[in-house]
Short mmCIF file of C-alpha atoms in Angstrom, two decimals:
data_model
loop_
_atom_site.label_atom_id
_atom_site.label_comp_id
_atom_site.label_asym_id
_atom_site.label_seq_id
_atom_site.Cartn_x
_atom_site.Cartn_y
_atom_site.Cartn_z
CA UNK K 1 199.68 50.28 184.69
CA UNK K 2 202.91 48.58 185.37
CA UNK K 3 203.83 45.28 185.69
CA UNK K 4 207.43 44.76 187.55
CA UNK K 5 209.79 47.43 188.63
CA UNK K 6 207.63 50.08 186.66
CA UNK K 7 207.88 48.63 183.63
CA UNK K 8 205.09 47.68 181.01
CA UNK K 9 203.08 44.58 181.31
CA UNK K 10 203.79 41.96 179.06
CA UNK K 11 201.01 40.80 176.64
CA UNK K 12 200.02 37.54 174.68
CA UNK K 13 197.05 38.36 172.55
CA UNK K 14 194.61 35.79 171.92
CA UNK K 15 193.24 35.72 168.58
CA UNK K 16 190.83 33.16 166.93
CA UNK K 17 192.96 31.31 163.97
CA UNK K 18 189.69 31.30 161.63
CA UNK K 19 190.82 34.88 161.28
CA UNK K 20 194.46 33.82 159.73
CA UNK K 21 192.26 30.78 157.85
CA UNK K 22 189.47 33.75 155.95
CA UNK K 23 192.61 36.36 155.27
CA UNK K 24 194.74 33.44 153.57
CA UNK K 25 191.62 32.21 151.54
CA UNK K 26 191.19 36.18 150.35
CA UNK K 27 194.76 36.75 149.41
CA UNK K 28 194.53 33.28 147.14
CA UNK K 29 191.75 34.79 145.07
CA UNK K 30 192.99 38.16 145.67
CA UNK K 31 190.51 39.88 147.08
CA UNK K 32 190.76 42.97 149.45
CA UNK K 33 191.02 41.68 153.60
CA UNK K 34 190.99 44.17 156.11
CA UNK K 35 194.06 44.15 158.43
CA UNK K 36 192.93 41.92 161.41
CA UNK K 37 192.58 43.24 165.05
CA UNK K 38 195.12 41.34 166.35
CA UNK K 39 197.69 42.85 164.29
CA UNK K 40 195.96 46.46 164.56
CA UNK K 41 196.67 45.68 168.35
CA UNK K 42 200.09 44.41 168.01
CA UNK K 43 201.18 47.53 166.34
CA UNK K 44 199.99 50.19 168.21
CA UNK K 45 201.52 48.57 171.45
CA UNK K 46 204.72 47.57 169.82
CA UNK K 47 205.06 51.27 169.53
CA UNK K 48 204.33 52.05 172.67
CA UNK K 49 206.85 49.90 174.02
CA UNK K 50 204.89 46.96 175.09
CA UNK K 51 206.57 43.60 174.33
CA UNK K 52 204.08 41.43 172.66
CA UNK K 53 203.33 37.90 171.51
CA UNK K 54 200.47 36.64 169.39
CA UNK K 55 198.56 33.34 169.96
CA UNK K 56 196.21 31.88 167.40
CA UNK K 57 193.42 29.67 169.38
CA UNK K 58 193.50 26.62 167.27
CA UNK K 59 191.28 23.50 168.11
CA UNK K 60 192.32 21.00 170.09
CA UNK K 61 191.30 22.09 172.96
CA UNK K 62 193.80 20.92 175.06
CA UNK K 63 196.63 21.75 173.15
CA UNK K 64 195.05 25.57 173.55
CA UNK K 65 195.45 24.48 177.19
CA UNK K 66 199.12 24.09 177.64
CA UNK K 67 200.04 26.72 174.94
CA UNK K 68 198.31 28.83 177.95
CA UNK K 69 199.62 27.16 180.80
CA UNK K 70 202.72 28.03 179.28
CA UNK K 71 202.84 31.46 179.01
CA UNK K 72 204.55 33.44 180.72
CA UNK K 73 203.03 36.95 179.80
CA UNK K 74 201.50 39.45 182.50
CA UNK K 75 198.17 39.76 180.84
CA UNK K 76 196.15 37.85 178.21
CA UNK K 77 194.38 40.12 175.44
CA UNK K 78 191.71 38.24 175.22
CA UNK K 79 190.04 39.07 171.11
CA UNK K 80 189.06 35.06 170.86
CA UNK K 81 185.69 35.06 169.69
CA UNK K 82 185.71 31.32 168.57
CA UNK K 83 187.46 28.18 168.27
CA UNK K 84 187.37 26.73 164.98
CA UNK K 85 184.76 28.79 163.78
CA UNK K 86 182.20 27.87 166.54
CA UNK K 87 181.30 31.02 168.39
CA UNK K 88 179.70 29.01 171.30
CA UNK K 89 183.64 28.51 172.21
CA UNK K 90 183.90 32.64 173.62
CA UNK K 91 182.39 31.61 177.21
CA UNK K 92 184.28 28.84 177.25
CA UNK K 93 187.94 30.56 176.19
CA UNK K 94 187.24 32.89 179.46
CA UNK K 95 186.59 29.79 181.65
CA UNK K 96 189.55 28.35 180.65
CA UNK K 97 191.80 31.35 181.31
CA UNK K 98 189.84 31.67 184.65
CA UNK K 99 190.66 28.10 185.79
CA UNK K 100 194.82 28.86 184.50
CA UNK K 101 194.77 31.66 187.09
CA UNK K 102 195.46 34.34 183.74
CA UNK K 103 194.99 37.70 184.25
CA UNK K 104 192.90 38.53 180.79
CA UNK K 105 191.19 41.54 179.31
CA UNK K 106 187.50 41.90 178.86
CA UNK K 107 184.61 40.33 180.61
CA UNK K 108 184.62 36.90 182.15
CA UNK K 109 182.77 33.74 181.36
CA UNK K 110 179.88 34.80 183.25
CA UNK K 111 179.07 38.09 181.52
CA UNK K 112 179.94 36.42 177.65
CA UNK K 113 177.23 33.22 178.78
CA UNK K 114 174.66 35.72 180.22
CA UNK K 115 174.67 38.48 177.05
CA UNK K 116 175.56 35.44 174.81
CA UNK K 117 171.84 33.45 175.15
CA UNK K 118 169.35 36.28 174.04
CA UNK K 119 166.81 34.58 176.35
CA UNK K 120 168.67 34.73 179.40
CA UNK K 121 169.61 37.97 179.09
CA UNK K 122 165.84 39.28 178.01
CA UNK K 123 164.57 37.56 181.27
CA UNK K 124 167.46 39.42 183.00
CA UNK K 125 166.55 42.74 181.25
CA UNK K 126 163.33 42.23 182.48
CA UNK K 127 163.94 41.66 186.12
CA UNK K 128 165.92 44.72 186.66
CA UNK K 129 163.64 46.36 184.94
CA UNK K 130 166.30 47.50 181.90
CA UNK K 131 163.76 48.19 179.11
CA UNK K 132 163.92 45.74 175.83
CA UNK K 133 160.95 45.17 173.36
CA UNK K 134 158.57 42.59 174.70
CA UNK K 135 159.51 39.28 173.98
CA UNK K 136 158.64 35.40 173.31
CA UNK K 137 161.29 32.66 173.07
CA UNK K 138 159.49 29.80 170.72
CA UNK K 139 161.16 26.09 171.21
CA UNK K 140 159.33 23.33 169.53
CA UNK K 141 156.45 22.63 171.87
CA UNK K 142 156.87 25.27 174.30
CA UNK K 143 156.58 29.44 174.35
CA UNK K 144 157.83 31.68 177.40
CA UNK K 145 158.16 35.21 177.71
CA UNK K 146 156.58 38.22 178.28
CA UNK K 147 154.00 37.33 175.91
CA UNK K 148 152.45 40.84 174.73
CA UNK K 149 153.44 39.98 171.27
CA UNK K 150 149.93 41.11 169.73
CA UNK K 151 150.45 43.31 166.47
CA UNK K 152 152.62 43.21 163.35
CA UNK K 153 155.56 43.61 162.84
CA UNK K 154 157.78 41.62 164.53
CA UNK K 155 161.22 40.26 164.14
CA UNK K 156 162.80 37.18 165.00
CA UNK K 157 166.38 36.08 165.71
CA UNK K 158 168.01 32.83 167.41
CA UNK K 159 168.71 33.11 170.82
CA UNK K 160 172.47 32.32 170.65
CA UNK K 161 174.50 34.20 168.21
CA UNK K 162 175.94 37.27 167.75
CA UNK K 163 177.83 39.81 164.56
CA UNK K 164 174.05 39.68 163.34
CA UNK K 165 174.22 36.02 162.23
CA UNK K 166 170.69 34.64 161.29
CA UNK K 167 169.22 37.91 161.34
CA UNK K 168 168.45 39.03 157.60
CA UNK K 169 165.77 40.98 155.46
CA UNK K 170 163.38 38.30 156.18
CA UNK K 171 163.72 38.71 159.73
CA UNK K 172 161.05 41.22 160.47
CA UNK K 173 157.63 39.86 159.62
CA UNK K 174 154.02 41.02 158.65
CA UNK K 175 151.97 38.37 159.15
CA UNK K 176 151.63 35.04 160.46
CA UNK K 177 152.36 32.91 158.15
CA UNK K 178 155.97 34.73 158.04
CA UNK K 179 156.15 34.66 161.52
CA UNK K 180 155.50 31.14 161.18
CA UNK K 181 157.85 30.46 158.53
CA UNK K 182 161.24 32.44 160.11
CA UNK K 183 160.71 30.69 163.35
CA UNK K 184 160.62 27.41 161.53
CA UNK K 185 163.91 28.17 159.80
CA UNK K 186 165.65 29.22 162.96
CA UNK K 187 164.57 26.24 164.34
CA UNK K 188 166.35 24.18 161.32
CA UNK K 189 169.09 26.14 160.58
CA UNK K 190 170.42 26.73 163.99
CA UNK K 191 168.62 24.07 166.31
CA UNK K 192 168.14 26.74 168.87
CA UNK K 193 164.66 28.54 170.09
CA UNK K 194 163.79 31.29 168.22
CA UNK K 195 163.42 35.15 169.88
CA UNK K 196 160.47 36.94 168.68
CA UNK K 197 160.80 40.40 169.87
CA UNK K 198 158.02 43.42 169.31
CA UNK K 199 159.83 45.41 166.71
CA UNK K 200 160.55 48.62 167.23
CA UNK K 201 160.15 51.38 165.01
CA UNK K 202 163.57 54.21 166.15
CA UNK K 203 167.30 55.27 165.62
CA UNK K 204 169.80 52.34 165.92
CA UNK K 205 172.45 53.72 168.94
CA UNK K 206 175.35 52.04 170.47
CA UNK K 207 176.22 53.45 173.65
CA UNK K 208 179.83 51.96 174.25
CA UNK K 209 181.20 51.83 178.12
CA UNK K 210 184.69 51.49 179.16
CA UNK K 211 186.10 50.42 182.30
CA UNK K 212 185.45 49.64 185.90
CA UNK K 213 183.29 51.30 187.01
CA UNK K 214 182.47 52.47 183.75
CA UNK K 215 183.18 55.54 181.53
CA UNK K 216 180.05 55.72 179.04
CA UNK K 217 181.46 56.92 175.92
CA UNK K 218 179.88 59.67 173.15
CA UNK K 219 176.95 57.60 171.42
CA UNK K 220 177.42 56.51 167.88
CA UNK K 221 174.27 55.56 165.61
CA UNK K 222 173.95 54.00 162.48
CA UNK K 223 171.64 55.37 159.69
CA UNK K 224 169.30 52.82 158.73
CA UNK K 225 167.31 54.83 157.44
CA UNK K 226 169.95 54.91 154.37
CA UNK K 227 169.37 51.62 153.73
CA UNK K 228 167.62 50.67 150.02
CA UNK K 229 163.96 50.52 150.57
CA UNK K 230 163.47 46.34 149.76
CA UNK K 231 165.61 46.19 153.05
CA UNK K 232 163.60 46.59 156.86
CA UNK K 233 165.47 49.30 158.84
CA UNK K 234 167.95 46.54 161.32
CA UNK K 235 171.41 45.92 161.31
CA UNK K 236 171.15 42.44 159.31
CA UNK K 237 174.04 41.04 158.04
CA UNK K 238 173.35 42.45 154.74
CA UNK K 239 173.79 46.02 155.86
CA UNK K 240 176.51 45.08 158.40
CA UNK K 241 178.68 42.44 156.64
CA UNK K 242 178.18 42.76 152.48
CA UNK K 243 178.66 46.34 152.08
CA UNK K 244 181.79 44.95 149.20
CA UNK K 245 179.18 43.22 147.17
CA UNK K 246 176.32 45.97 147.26
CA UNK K 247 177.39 49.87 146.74
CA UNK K 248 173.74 50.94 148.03
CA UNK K 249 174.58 49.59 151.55
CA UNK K 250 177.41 51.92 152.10
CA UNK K 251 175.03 55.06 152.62
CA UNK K 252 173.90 53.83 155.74
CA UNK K 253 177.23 55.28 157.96
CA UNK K 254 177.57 55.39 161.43
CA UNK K 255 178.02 59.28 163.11
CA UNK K 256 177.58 61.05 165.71
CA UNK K 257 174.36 62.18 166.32
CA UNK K 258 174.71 65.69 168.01
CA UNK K 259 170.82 66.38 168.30
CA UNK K 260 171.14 63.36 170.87
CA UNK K 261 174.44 64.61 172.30
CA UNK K 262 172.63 68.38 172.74
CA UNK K 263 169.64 66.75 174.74
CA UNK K 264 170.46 66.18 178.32
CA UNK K 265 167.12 64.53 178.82
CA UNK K 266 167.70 61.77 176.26
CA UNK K 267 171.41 61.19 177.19
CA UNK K 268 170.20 60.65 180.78
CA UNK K 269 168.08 57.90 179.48
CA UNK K 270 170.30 56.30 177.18
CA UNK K 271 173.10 56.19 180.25
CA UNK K 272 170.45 54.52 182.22
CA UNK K 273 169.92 51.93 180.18
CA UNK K 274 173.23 51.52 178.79
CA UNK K 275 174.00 50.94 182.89
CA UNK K 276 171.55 48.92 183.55
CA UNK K 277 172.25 46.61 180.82
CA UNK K 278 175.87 46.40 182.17
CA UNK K 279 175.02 45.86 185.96
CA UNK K 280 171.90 42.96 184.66
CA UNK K 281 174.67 40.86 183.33
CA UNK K 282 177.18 41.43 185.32
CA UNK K 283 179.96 42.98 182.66
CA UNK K 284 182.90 44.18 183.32
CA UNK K 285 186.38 46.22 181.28
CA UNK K 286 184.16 46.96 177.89
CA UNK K 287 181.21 46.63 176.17
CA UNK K 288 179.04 47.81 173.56
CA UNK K 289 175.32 48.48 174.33
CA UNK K 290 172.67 48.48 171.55
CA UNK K 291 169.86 50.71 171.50
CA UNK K 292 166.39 51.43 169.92
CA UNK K 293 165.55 54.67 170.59
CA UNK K 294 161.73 55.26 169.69
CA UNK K 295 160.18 59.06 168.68
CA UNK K 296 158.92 59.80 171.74
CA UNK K 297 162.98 59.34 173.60
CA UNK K 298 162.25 56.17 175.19
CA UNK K 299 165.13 53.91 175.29
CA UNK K 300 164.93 50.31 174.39
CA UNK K 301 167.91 47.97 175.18
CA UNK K 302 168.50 45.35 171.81
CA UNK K 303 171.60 43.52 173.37
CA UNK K 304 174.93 43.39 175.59
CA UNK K 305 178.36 43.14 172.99
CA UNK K 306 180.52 42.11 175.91
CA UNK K 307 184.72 42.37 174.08
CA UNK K 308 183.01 44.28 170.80
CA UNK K 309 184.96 44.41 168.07
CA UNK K 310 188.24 46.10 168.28
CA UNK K 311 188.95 47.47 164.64
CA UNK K 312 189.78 50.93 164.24
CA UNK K 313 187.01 51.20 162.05
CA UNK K 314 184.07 50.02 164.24
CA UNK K 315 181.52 51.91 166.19
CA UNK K 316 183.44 50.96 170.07
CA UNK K 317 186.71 52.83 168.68
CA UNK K 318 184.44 55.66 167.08
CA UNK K 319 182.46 56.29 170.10
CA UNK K 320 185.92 56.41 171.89
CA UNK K 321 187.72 58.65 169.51
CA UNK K 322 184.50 61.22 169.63
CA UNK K 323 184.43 61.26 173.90
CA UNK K 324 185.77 63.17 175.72
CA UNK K 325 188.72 63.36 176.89
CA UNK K 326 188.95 62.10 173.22
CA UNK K 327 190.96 58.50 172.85
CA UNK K 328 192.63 57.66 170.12
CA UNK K 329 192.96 53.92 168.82
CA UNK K 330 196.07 53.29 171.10
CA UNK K 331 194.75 55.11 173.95
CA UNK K 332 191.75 53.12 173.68
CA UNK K 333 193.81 49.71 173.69
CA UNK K 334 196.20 50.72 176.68
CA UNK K 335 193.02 51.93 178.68
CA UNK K 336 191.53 48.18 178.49
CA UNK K 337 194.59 47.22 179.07
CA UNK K 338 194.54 49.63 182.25
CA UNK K 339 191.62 48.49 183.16
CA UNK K 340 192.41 44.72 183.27
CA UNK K 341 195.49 45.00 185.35
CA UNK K 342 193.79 47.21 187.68
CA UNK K 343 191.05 44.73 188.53
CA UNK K 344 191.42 42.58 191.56
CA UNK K 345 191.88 38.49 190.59
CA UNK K 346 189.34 36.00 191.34
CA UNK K 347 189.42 34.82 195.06
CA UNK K 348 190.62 31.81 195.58
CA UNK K 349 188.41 28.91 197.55
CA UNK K 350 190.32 28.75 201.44
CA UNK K 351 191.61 24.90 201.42
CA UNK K 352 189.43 22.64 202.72
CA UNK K 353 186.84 24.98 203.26
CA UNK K 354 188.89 26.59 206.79
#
């Protein structure tokens, strides 16, 4: 899409600076970092001609604020997951390019806060009548939810993060007194409500979508069923983030699962619910859907990954590499990229309401 006088939009990408904080902490003790997004970005655009500047989100706040008010580019990449670390900061990085007017990449504010508080979305899920495992959001004092919670196991999670974070081999539980025990340590850990979800016993999909209206791209899945046998069958951070310090982990690979891809019936129902997910809470540009899929084909919708992680490596560039027409990691970038400068901006309020 071009910007002025056919030529390529300009682009700042927005990156969080914890990432430039972790990779200089890794090169001190020499370990191995990956090579961050942001540069993975900057690279493959640089050669396609784009001209491109980088901007770490650092904390202040308001400094943020006029580095942005400043800039001059035609569209913000928007990768900024956190500021200083706390991932609550996403929603908020959207609002703020919303109220500068920026024409960004990815979903707005309203589509990060909705997928971004478990509960919300759940009760969202439910009222478009997406399917997700029954649920019951415990506060101290107070239960809500669909409340069909009534056999082992289950698994609980807190309501507001997201890469997995809280969610661990202890996280699915057999009895009460675990249940009892993991909502008590959400409660500490994160002062948040926990999420106690019916667990559900199928293949781990992710159904990624792309664009506006959306493409939905081939399904990738991740074998759990790989993982060691003292480990429940969930994408915990064990399985998802310590692969380096445990050799066993790194059976359980994502593919493409071509029995799924063969049967029309169960792709119908994944797209479904992939697209209902979407339209629930109100996405737009990209995403990442999460799946359960149980024995008997039924679909059940985990979570929304509004702006998933962009590494070459991960299951959103995967999916897009295996679709078809097939995308490679550049075509991939340039098609969000499409996709954002394609969208209409936010209408403006009329001055003094006339």
């Amino acid at each position: 899409m071009a910007a002025k006088n056919g030529a390529k939009p300009s682009i700042t990408i927005l990156y969080d600076a914890d990432e430039d904080r972790v990779r200089s902490e890794a090169l001190e003790k020499k370990e191995k970092f990956p090579v961050l997004v942001s540069v993975q970005i900057e690279e493959v655009l640089t050669k396609r001609g784009y001209t491109i500047k980088k901007l770490a989100a650092n904390p202040p706040i308001k400094r943020l604020v006029r580095q942005l008010e400043d800039d001059n580019s035609d569209l913000i990449f928007n990768i900024c997951e956190s500021l200083g670390g706390d991932g609550e900061e996403e929603r908020r990085i959207a609002s703020m390019l919303e109220l500068l007017d920026k024409r960004f990449t990815g979903n707005a504010s309203l589509g990060i806060t909705l997928a971004g508080d478990k509960s919300l979305a759940k009760k969202l899920f439910e009222f478009h009548e997406v399917c997700s495992p029954d649920f019951t959001i415990v506060a101290p004092g107070h239960t809500e939810g669909t409340q069909n919670l009534d056999k082992f196991p289950l698994i609980v999670k807190p309501i507001a993060t997201d890469a997995s974070i809280g969610i661990d081999k202890k996280s699915v539980v057999g009895t009460v007194h675990e249940l009892m025990d993991r909502i008590f340590a959400i409660h500490q850990q994160f002062k948040t409500p926990a999420l106690v979800e019916e667990y559900i016993d199928g293949r781990e999909i992710y159904v990624g979508l792309l664009g506006n209206p959306p493409a939905v791209l081939t399904p990738i899945e991740w074998d759990l069923s790989k993982l060691p046998d003292d480990m429940p069958k969930i994408a915990g951070t064990e399985a998802k983030w310590e692969e380096w310090k445990n050799p066993e982990l790194k059976a359980a690979k994502e593919f493409v699962p071509e029995d799924i891809l063969a049967n029309e019936e169960i792709m119908t129902k994944l797209r479904a619910a992939a697209l209902g997910a979407w339209k629930a809470l109100q996405i737009r540009d990209y995403a990442r859907i999460d799946i359960r899929l149980r024995a008997d084909g039924t679909p059940y919708v985990l979570e929304v990954n509004p702006n998933p992680w962009l590494d070459r490596s991960a299951e959103f560039a995967m999916a897009a590499r295996k679709s078809k027409p097939e995308m490679s990691y550049g075509d991939m970038i340039e098609k969000i990229i499409e996709t954002a400068m394609s969208r209409p901006m936010r209408d403006k309020p009329v001055p003094n309401g006339r």
